[in-house]
Short mmCIF file of C-alpha atoms in Angstrom, two decimals:
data_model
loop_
_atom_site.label_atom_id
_atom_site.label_comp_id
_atom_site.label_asym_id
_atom_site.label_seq_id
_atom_site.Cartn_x
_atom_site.Cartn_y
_atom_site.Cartn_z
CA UNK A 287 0.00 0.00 0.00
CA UNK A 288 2.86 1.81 0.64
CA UNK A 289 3.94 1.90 -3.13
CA UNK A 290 0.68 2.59 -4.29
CA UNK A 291 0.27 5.60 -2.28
CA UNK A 292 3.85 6.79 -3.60
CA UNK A 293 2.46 5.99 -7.38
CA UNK A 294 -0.49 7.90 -6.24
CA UNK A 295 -3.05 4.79 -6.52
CA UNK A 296 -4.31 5.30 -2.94
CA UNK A 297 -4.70 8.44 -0.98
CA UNK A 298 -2.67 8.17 2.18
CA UNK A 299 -4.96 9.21 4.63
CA UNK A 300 -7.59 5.61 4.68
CA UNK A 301 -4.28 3.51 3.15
CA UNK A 302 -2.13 4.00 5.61
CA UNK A 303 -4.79 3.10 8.39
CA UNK A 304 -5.60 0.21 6.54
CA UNK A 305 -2.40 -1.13 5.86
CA UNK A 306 -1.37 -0.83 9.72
CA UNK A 307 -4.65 -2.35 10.86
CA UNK A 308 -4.36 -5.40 8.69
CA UNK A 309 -1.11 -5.96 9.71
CA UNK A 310 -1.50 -6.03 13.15
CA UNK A 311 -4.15 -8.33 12.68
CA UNK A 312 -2.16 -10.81 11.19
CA UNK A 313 0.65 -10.49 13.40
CA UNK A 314 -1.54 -10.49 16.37
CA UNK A 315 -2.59 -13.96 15.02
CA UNK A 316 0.91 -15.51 14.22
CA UNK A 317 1.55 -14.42 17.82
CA UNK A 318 -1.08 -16.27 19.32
CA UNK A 319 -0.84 -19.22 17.27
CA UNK A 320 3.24 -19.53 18.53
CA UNK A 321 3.01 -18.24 21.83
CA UNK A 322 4.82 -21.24 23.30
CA UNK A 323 8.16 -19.93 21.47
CA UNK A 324 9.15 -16.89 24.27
CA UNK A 325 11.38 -14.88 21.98
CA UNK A 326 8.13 -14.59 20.37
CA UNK A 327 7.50 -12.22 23.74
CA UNK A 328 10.42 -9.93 22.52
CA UNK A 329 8.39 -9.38 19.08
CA UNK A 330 5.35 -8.55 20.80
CA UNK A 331 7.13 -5.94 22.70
CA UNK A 332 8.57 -4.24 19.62
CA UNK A 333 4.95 -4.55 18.43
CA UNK A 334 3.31 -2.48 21.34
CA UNK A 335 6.13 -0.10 20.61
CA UNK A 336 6.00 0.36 17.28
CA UNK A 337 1.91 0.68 17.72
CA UNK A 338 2.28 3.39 20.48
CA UNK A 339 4.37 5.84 18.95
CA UNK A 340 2.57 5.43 15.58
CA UNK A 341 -1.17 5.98 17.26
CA UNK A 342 0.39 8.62 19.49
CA UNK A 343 1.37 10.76 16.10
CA UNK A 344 -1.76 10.41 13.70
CA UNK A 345 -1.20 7.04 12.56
CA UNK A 346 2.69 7.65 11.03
CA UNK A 347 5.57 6.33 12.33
CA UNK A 348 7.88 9.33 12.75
CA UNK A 349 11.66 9.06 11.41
CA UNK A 350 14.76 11.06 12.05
CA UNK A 351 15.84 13.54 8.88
CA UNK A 352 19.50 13.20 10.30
CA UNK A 353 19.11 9.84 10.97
CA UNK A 354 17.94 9.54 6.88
CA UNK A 355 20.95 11.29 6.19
CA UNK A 356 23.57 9.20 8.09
CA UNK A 357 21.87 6.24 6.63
CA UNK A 358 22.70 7.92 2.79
CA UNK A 359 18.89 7.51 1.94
CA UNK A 360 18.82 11.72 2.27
CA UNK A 361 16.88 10.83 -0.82
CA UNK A 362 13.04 10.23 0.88
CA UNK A 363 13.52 12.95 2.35
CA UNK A 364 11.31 14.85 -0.20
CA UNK A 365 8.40 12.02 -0.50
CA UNK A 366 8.07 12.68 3.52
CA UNK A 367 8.17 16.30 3.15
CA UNK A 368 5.40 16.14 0.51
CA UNK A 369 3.35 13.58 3.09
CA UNK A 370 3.30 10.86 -0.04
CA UNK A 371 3.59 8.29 2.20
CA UNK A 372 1.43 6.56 3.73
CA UNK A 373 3.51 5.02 6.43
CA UNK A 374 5.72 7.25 7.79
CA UNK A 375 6.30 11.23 8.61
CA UNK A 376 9.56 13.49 9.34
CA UNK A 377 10.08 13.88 13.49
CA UNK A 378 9.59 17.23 14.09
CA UNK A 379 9.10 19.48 17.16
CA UNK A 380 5.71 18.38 17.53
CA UNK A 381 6.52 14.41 17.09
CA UNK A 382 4.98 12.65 20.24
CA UNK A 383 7.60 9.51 21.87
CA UNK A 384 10.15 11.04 19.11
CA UNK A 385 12.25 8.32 21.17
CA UNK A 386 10.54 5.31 19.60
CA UNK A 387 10.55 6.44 16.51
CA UNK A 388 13.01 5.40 13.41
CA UNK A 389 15.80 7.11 14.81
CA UNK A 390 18.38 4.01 15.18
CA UNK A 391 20.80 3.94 12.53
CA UNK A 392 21.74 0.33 10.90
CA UNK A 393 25.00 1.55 8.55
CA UNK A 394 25.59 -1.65 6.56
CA UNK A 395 21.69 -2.18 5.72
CA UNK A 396 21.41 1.09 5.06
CA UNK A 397 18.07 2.08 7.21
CA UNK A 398 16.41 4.00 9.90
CA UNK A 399 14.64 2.06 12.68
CA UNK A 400 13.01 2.35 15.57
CA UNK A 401 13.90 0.72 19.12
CA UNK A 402 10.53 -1.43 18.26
CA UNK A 403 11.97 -2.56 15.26
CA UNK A 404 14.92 -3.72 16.69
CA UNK A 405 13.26 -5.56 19.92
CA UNK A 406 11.36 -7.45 16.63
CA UNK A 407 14.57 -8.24 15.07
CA UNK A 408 16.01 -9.57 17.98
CA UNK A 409 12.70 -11.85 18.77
CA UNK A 410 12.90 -13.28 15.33
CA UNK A 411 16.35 -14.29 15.41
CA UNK A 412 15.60 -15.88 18.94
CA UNK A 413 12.35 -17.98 17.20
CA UNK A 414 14.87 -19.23 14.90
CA UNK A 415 17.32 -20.14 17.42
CA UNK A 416 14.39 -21.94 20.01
CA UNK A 417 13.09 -23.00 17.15
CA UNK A 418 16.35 -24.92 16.12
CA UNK A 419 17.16 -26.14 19.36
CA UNK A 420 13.43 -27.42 20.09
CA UNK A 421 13.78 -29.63 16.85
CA UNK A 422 16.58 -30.45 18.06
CA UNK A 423 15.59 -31.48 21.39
CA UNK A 424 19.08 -30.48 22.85
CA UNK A 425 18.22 -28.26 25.72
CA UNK A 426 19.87 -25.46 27.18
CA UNK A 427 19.39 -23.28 30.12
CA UNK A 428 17.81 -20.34 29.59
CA UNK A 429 21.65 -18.14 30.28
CA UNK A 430 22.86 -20.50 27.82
CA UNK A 431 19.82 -19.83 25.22
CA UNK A 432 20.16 -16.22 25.68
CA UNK A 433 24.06 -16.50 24.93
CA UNK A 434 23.40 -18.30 21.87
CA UNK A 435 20.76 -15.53 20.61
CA UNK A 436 22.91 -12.63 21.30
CA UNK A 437 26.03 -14.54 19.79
CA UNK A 438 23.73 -14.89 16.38
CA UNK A 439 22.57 -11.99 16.00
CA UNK A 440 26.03 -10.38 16.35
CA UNK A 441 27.48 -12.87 13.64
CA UNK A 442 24.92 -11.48 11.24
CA UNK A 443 25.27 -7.89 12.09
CA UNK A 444 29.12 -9.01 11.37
CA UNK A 445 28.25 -10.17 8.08
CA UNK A 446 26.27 -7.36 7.19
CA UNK A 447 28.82 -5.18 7.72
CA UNK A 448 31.38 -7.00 5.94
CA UNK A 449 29.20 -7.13 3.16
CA UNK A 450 29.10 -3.16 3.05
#
């Protein structure tokens, strides 16, 4: 929806809505269909974030101009200026929870994103972890579990970067 509103095939203000409300629903449903994996817990954290400080400013998820331009995508910064999309808007002064907005910088992928996004991030990587070990049915402590996450997700930020 996202697109289309850029290519001017929907008008931002009912696709944006839209577009957040359907995904929640279907996240809120993978959720509760998997909520025996925990890391899952971490997602729905970043979830409740993310949903916060996107109701709490109009129903756009607010993102940093510098931020854009550390990142070296300086150019959206004129689709956000001319409010053509549907998702997100440039933090200003009047930005509510400016905090939890996309204002973490990820160099080697090139993007913006917000402390909710990166609570998700780190929940998926832990589903795929618990998930592997739970096939696996070797069991670890949970210390041991948490070691392994953090130690995975720091091998593919490593990548990433080695990649840029």
């Amino acid at each position: 929806m996202a697109y289309g509103t850029y290519r001017g095939l929907f008008r931002p203000e009912w696709a944006g809505p839209l577009a957040k409300a359907l995904v929640l629903l279907l996240v809120g449903y993978g959720l509760s269909q998997n909520r025996h994996l925990k890391s899952l817990y971490a997602v729905l954290l970043g979830l409740l974030l993310n949903t916060l400080v996107i109701f709490a400013n109009g129903g756009h998820m607010p993102v940093s101009l510098e931020a854009l331009h550390r990142a070296g995508i300086a150019d959206f910064e004129p689709i956000l200026k001319s409010k053509g999309d549907a998702v997100h808007a440039l933090l200003d002064e009047h930005t509510r929870l400016p905090f939890l907005g996309d204002v973490i910088l990820l160099p080697p992928l090139r993007k913006v994103v917000s402390p909710g996004d990166a609570l998700i991030l780190l929940g998926i990587a832990g589903v795929v972890v618990e998930g592997a070990l739970k096939a696996g049915r070797f069991r670890l402590s949970p210390r041991q579990a948490a070691l392994r996450v953090l130690a995975f997700f720091l091998l593919v930020l490593g990548l990433l970067a080695l990649r840029s």
